[in-house]
Amino acid sequence: LTYGDTLSNVNINKLIDFHQSHKKMITMTAVRPNARFGELKIDGNIVSEFVEKPQLYEGWINGGFFVIEPEFLEFIKDETTLLEKEPIEMAVKLGEVAAYKHDGFWQCMDTKREHELLVSLWDKGNPPWNKN
């Protein structure tokens, strides 16, 4: 299952193998995207460190690539059910969600700016989502 608004080099075969080995209802791909803004470390009032758009190291997020078992579909009541709310939250409470940690390329395309970034990567040739 995927949302279809993200480009990544997630190895789907490895994701499926991970899912099968952990025997959970859902495996969610976890990613650490680049921050949108520069990060400051401040001591008192003095900037002691600045990193422009660092990759997040602790902030794992839902990367939007899943492997699910059919019984998970029972958690979806109707077309108004938000996947990220009741269904996934319920599976988490039941201890039925494994995280497949992906450190490779991942980029969503929710904004014009993200679209332009992905187009520029494509135009340069050999885009990073074509690499495993």
PDB file of C-alpha atoms in Angstrom:
ATOM      1  CA  LEU A   1       0.000   0.000   0.000  1.00  0.00           C
ATOM      2  CA  THR A   2       1.288   3.474  -0.792  1.00  0.00           C
ATOM      3  CA  TYR A   3      -0.145   6.962  -0.993  1.00  0.00           C
ATOM      4  CA  GLY A   4       1.430   7.551  -4.402  1.00  0.00           C
ATOM      5  CA  ASP A   5       2.779  11.050  -3.638  1.00  0.00           C
ATOM      6  CA  THR A   6       6.337  10.042  -2.761  1.00  0.00           C
ATOM      7  CA  LEU A   7       9.449   8.998  -4.643  1.00  0.00           C
ATOM      8  CA  SER A   8      11.826   6.642  -2.877  1.00  0.00           C
ATOM      9  CA  ASN A   9      14.291   3.863  -3.446  1.00  0.00           C
ATOM     10  CA  VAL A  10      12.670   1.619  -0.828  1.00  0.00           C
ATOM     11  CA  ASN A  11      13.484  -1.955  -1.792  1.00  0.00           C
ATOM     12  CA  ILE A  12       9.984  -3.461  -1.891  1.00  0.00           C
ATOM     13  CA  ASN A  13      11.303  -7.042  -1.762  1.00  0.00           C
ATOM     14  CA  LYS A  14      13.267  -6.273   1.430  1.00  0.00           C
ATOM     15  CA  LEU A  15      10.222  -4.493   2.865  1.00  0.00           C
ATOM     16  CA  ILE A  16       8.068  -7.573   2.231  1.00  0.00           C
ATOM     17  CA  ASP A  17      10.744  -9.899   3.681  1.00  0.00           C
ATOM     18  CA  PHE A  18      10.942  -7.705   6.798  1.00  0.00           C
ATOM     19  CA  HIS A  19       7.156  -7.754   7.126  1.00  0.00           C
ATOM     20  CA  GLN A  20       6.971 -11.530   6.818  1.00  0.00           C
ATOM     21  CA  SER A  21       9.751 -12.046   9.359  1.00  0.00           C
ATOM     22  CA  HIS A  22       8.090  -9.824  11.996  1.00  0.00           C
ATOM     23  CA  LYS A  23       4.600 -11.341  11.645  1.00  0.00           C
ATOM     24  CA  LYS A  24       2.704  -8.114  12.360  1.00  0.00           C
ATOM     25  CA  MET A  25      -0.519  -6.887  10.788  1.00  0.00           C
ATOM     26  CA  ILE A  26       1.224  -3.839   9.304  1.00  0.00           C
ATOM     27  CA  THR A  27       4.757  -2.855   8.405  1.00  0.00           C
ATOM     28  CA  MET A  28       5.200   0.871   7.930  1.00  0.00           C
ATOM     29  CA  THR A  29       8.271   2.314   6.255  1.00  0.00           C
ATOM     30  CA  ALA A  30       9.927   4.805   8.599  1.00  0.00           C
ATOM     31  CA  VAL A  31      12.067   7.576   7.094  1.00  0.00           C
ATOM     32  CA  ARG A  32      14.047  10.564   8.347  1.00  0.00           C
ATOM     33  CA  PRO A  33      13.539  13.371   5.825  1.00  0.00           C
ATOM     34  CA  ASN A  34      15.659  16.452   5.473  1.00  0.00           C
ATOM     35  CA  ALA A  35      14.455  19.311   7.608  1.00  0.00           C
ATOM     36  CA  ARG A  36      12.869  22.170   5.677  1.00  0.00           C
ATOM     37  CA  PHE A  37      14.828  24.816   7.557  1.00  0.00           C
ATOM     38  CA  GLY A  38      18.325  25.371   8.878  1.00  0.00           C
ATOM     39  CA  GLU A  39      18.878  24.119  12.415  1.00  0.00           C
ATOM     40  CA  LEU A  40      20.441  26.289  15.089  1.00  0.00           C
ATOM     41  CA  LYS A  41      22.124  25.269  18.323  1.00  0.00           C
ATOM     42  CA  ILE A  42      21.998  28.209  20.720  1.00  0.00           C
ATOM     43  CA  ASP A  43      24.039  28.636  23.898  1.00  0.00           C
ATOM     44  CA  GLY A  44      22.513  31.560  25.783  1.00  0.00           C
ATOM     45  CA  ASN A  45      22.056  34.083  22.996  1.00  0.00           C
ATOM     46  CA  ILE A  46      24.952  32.900  20.838  1.00  0.00           C
ATOM     47  CA  VAL A  47      24.532  30.572  17.878  1.00  0.00           C
ATOM     48  CA  SER A  48      27.127  27.867  18.452  1.00  0.00           C
ATOM     49  CA  GLU A  49      26.165  25.643  15.529  1.00  0.00           C
ATOM     50  CA  PHE A  50      24.236  26.056  12.289  1.00  0.00           C
ATOM     51  CA  VAL A  51      23.374  23.298   9.831  1.00  0.00           C
ATOM     52  CA  GLU A  52      21.368  24.188   6.730  1.00  0.00           C
ATOM     53  CA  LYS A  53      18.531  21.723   6.153  1.00  0.00           C
ATOM     54  CA  PRO A  54      20.009  18.773   8.064  1.00  0.00           C
ATOM     55  CA  GLN A  55      18.676  15.253   7.809  1.00  0.00           C
ATOM     56  CA  LEU A  56      16.622  14.433  10.870  1.00  0.00           C
ATOM     57  CA  TYR A  57      18.314  11.762  12.976  1.00  0.00           C
ATOM     58  CA  GLU A  58      15.751  11.101  15.668  1.00  0.00           C
ATOM     59  CA  GLY A  59      12.542  12.167  13.971  1.00  0.00           C
ATOM     60  CA  TRP A  60      11.295   9.057  12.181  1.00  0.00           C
ATOM     61  CA  ILE A  61       8.112   9.671  10.221  1.00  0.00           C
ATOM     62  CA  ASN A  62       5.631   7.585   8.248  1.00  0.00           C
ATOM     63  CA  GLY A  63       7.232   7.176   4.816  1.00  0.00           C
ATOM     64  CA  GLY A  64       3.998   6.094   3.158  1.00  0.00           C
ATOM     65  CA  PHE A  65       5.019   2.595   2.024  1.00  0.00           C
ATOM     66  CA  PHE A  66       3.243  -0.242   3.834  1.00  0.00           C
ATOM     67  CA  VAL A  67       2.763  -3.978   3.764  1.00  0.00           C
ATOM     68  CA  ILE A  68      -0.545  -4.936   5.354  1.00  0.00           C
ATOM     69  CA  GLU A  69      -2.369  -8.130   6.163  1.00  0.00           C
ATOM     70  CA  PRO A  70      -5.974  -8.442   4.924  1.00  0.00           C
ATOM     71  CA  GLU A  71      -7.434  -8.392   8.471  1.00  0.00           C
ATOM     72  CA  PHE A  72      -6.274  -4.778   8.819  1.00  0.00           C
ATOM     73  CA  LEU A  73      -8.968  -3.786   6.308  1.00  0.00           C
ATOM     74  CA  GLU A  74     -11.575  -4.609   8.970  1.00  0.00           C
ATOM     75  CA  PHE A  75     -10.390  -1.490  10.862  1.00  0.00           C
ATOM     76  CA  ILE A  76     -11.555   0.707   7.955  1.00  0.00           C
ATOM     77  CA  LYS A  77     -15.258   1.459   8.462  1.00  0.00           C
ATOM     78  CA  ASP A  78     -16.049   3.302   5.230  1.00  0.00           C
ATOM     79  CA  GLU A  79     -14.701   5.834   2.698  1.00  0.00           C
ATOM     80  CA  THR A  80     -14.650   8.587   5.357  1.00  0.00           C
ATOM     81  CA  THR A  81     -12.158   6.677   7.559  1.00  0.00           C
ATOM     82  CA  LEU A  82      -8.717   8.277   7.634  1.00  0.00           C
ATOM     83  CA  LEU A  83      -6.078   5.559   7.384  1.00  0.00           C
ATOM     84  CA  GLU A  84      -3.652   7.464   9.644  1.00  0.00           C
ATOM     85  CA  LYS A  85      -6.204   7.962  12.388  1.00  0.00           C
ATOM     86  CA  GLU A  86      -8.383   5.180  13.781  1.00  0.00           C
ATOM     87  CA  PRO A  87      -7.114   2.190  11.746  1.00  0.00           C
ATOM     88  CA  ILE A  88      -3.364   2.677  12.200  1.00  0.00           C
ATOM     89  CA  GLU A  89      -3.743   4.063  15.730  1.00  0.00           C
ATOM     90  CA  MET A  90      -5.729   0.945  16.682  1.00  0.00           C
ATOM     91  CA  ALA A  91      -3.115  -1.358  15.150  1.00  0.00           C
ATOM     92  CA  VAL A  92      -0.385   0.497  17.081  1.00  0.00           C
ATOM     93  CA  LYS A  93      -2.334   0.071  20.358  1.00  0.00           C
ATOM     94  CA  LEU A  94      -2.559  -3.652  19.622  1.00  0.00           C
ATOM     95  CA  GLY A  95       1.217  -3.840  19.024  1.00  0.00           C
ATOM     96  CA  GLU A  96       0.645  -4.834  15.399  1.00  0.00           C
ATOM     97  CA  VAL A  97       2.781  -2.249  13.560  1.00  0.00           C
ATOM     98  CA  ALA A  98       6.435  -2.880  12.736  1.00  0.00           C
ATOM     99  CA  ALA A  99       8.754  -0.119  11.474  1.00  0.00           C
ATOM    100  CA  TYR A 100      10.961  -0.833   8.478  1.00  0.00           C
ATOM    101  CA  LYS A 101      13.687   1.813   8.794  1.00  0.00           C
ATOM    102  CA  HIS A 102      14.691   3.173   5.398  1.00  0.00           C
ATOM    103  CA  ASP A 103      17.831   5.330   5.267  1.00  0.00           C
ATOM    104  CA  GLY A 104      17.886   5.707   1.492  1.00  0.00           C
ATOM    105  CA  PHE A 105      16.322   8.307  -0.744  1.00  0.00           C
ATOM    106  CA  TRP A 106      12.823   9.491   0.167  1.00  0.00           C
ATOM    107  CA  GLN A 107      11.025  12.647  -0.922  1.00  0.00           C
ATOM    108  CA  CYS A 108       7.354  13.538  -0.834  1.00  0.00           C
ATOM    109  CA  MET A 109       5.816  15.724  -3.518  1.00  0.00           C
ATOM    110  CA  ASP A 110       3.163  17.747  -1.706  1.00  0.00           C
ATOM    111  CA  THR A 111       4.153  21.236  -2.836  1.00  0.00           C
ATOM    112  CA  LYS A 112       5.296  23.082  -5.949  1.00  0.00           C
ATOM    113  CA  ARG A 113       8.730  23.446  -4.371  1.00  0.00           C
ATOM    114  CA  GLU A 114       9.022  19.665  -3.879  1.00  0.00           C
ATOM    115  CA  HIS A 115       7.837  19.094  -7.452  1.00  0.00           C
ATOM    116  CA  GLU A 116      10.534  21.437  -8.737  1.00  0.00           C
ATOM    117  CA  LEU A 117      13.188  19.649  -6.652  1.00  0.00           C
ATOM    118  CA  LEU A 118      12.190  16.235  -8.039  1.00  0.00           C
ATOM    119  CA  VAL A 119      12.043  17.524 -11.621  1.00  0.00           C
ATOM    120  CA  SER A 120      15.536  18.998 -11.242  1.00  0.00           C
ATOM    121  CA  LEU A 121      16.843  15.653  -9.923  1.00  0.00           C
ATOM    122  CA  TRP A 122      15.222  13.896 -12.887  1.00  0.00           C
ATOM    123  CA  ASP A 123      16.663  16.422 -15.363  1.00  0.00           C
ATOM    124  CA  LYS A 124      20.193  15.825 -14.027  1.00  0.00           C
ATOM    125  CA  GLY A 125      19.886  12.169 -15.019  1.00  0.00           C
ATOM    126  CA  ASN A 126      20.167   9.020 -12.892  1.00  0.00           C
ATOM    127  CA  PRO A 127      17.762  10.221 -10.176  1.00  0.00           C
ATOM    128  CA  PRO A 128      18.370   8.893  -6.653  1.00  0.00           C
ATOM    129  CA  TRP A 129      15.072   6.992  -6.526  1.00  0.00           C
ATOM    130  CA  ASN A 130      16.419   4.732  -9.291  1.00  0.00           C
ATOM    131  CA  LYS A 131      19.217   3.517  -7.000  1.00  0.00           C
ATOM    132  CA  ASN A 132      19.015   0.755  -4.401  1.00  0.00           C
TER     133      ASN A 132
END
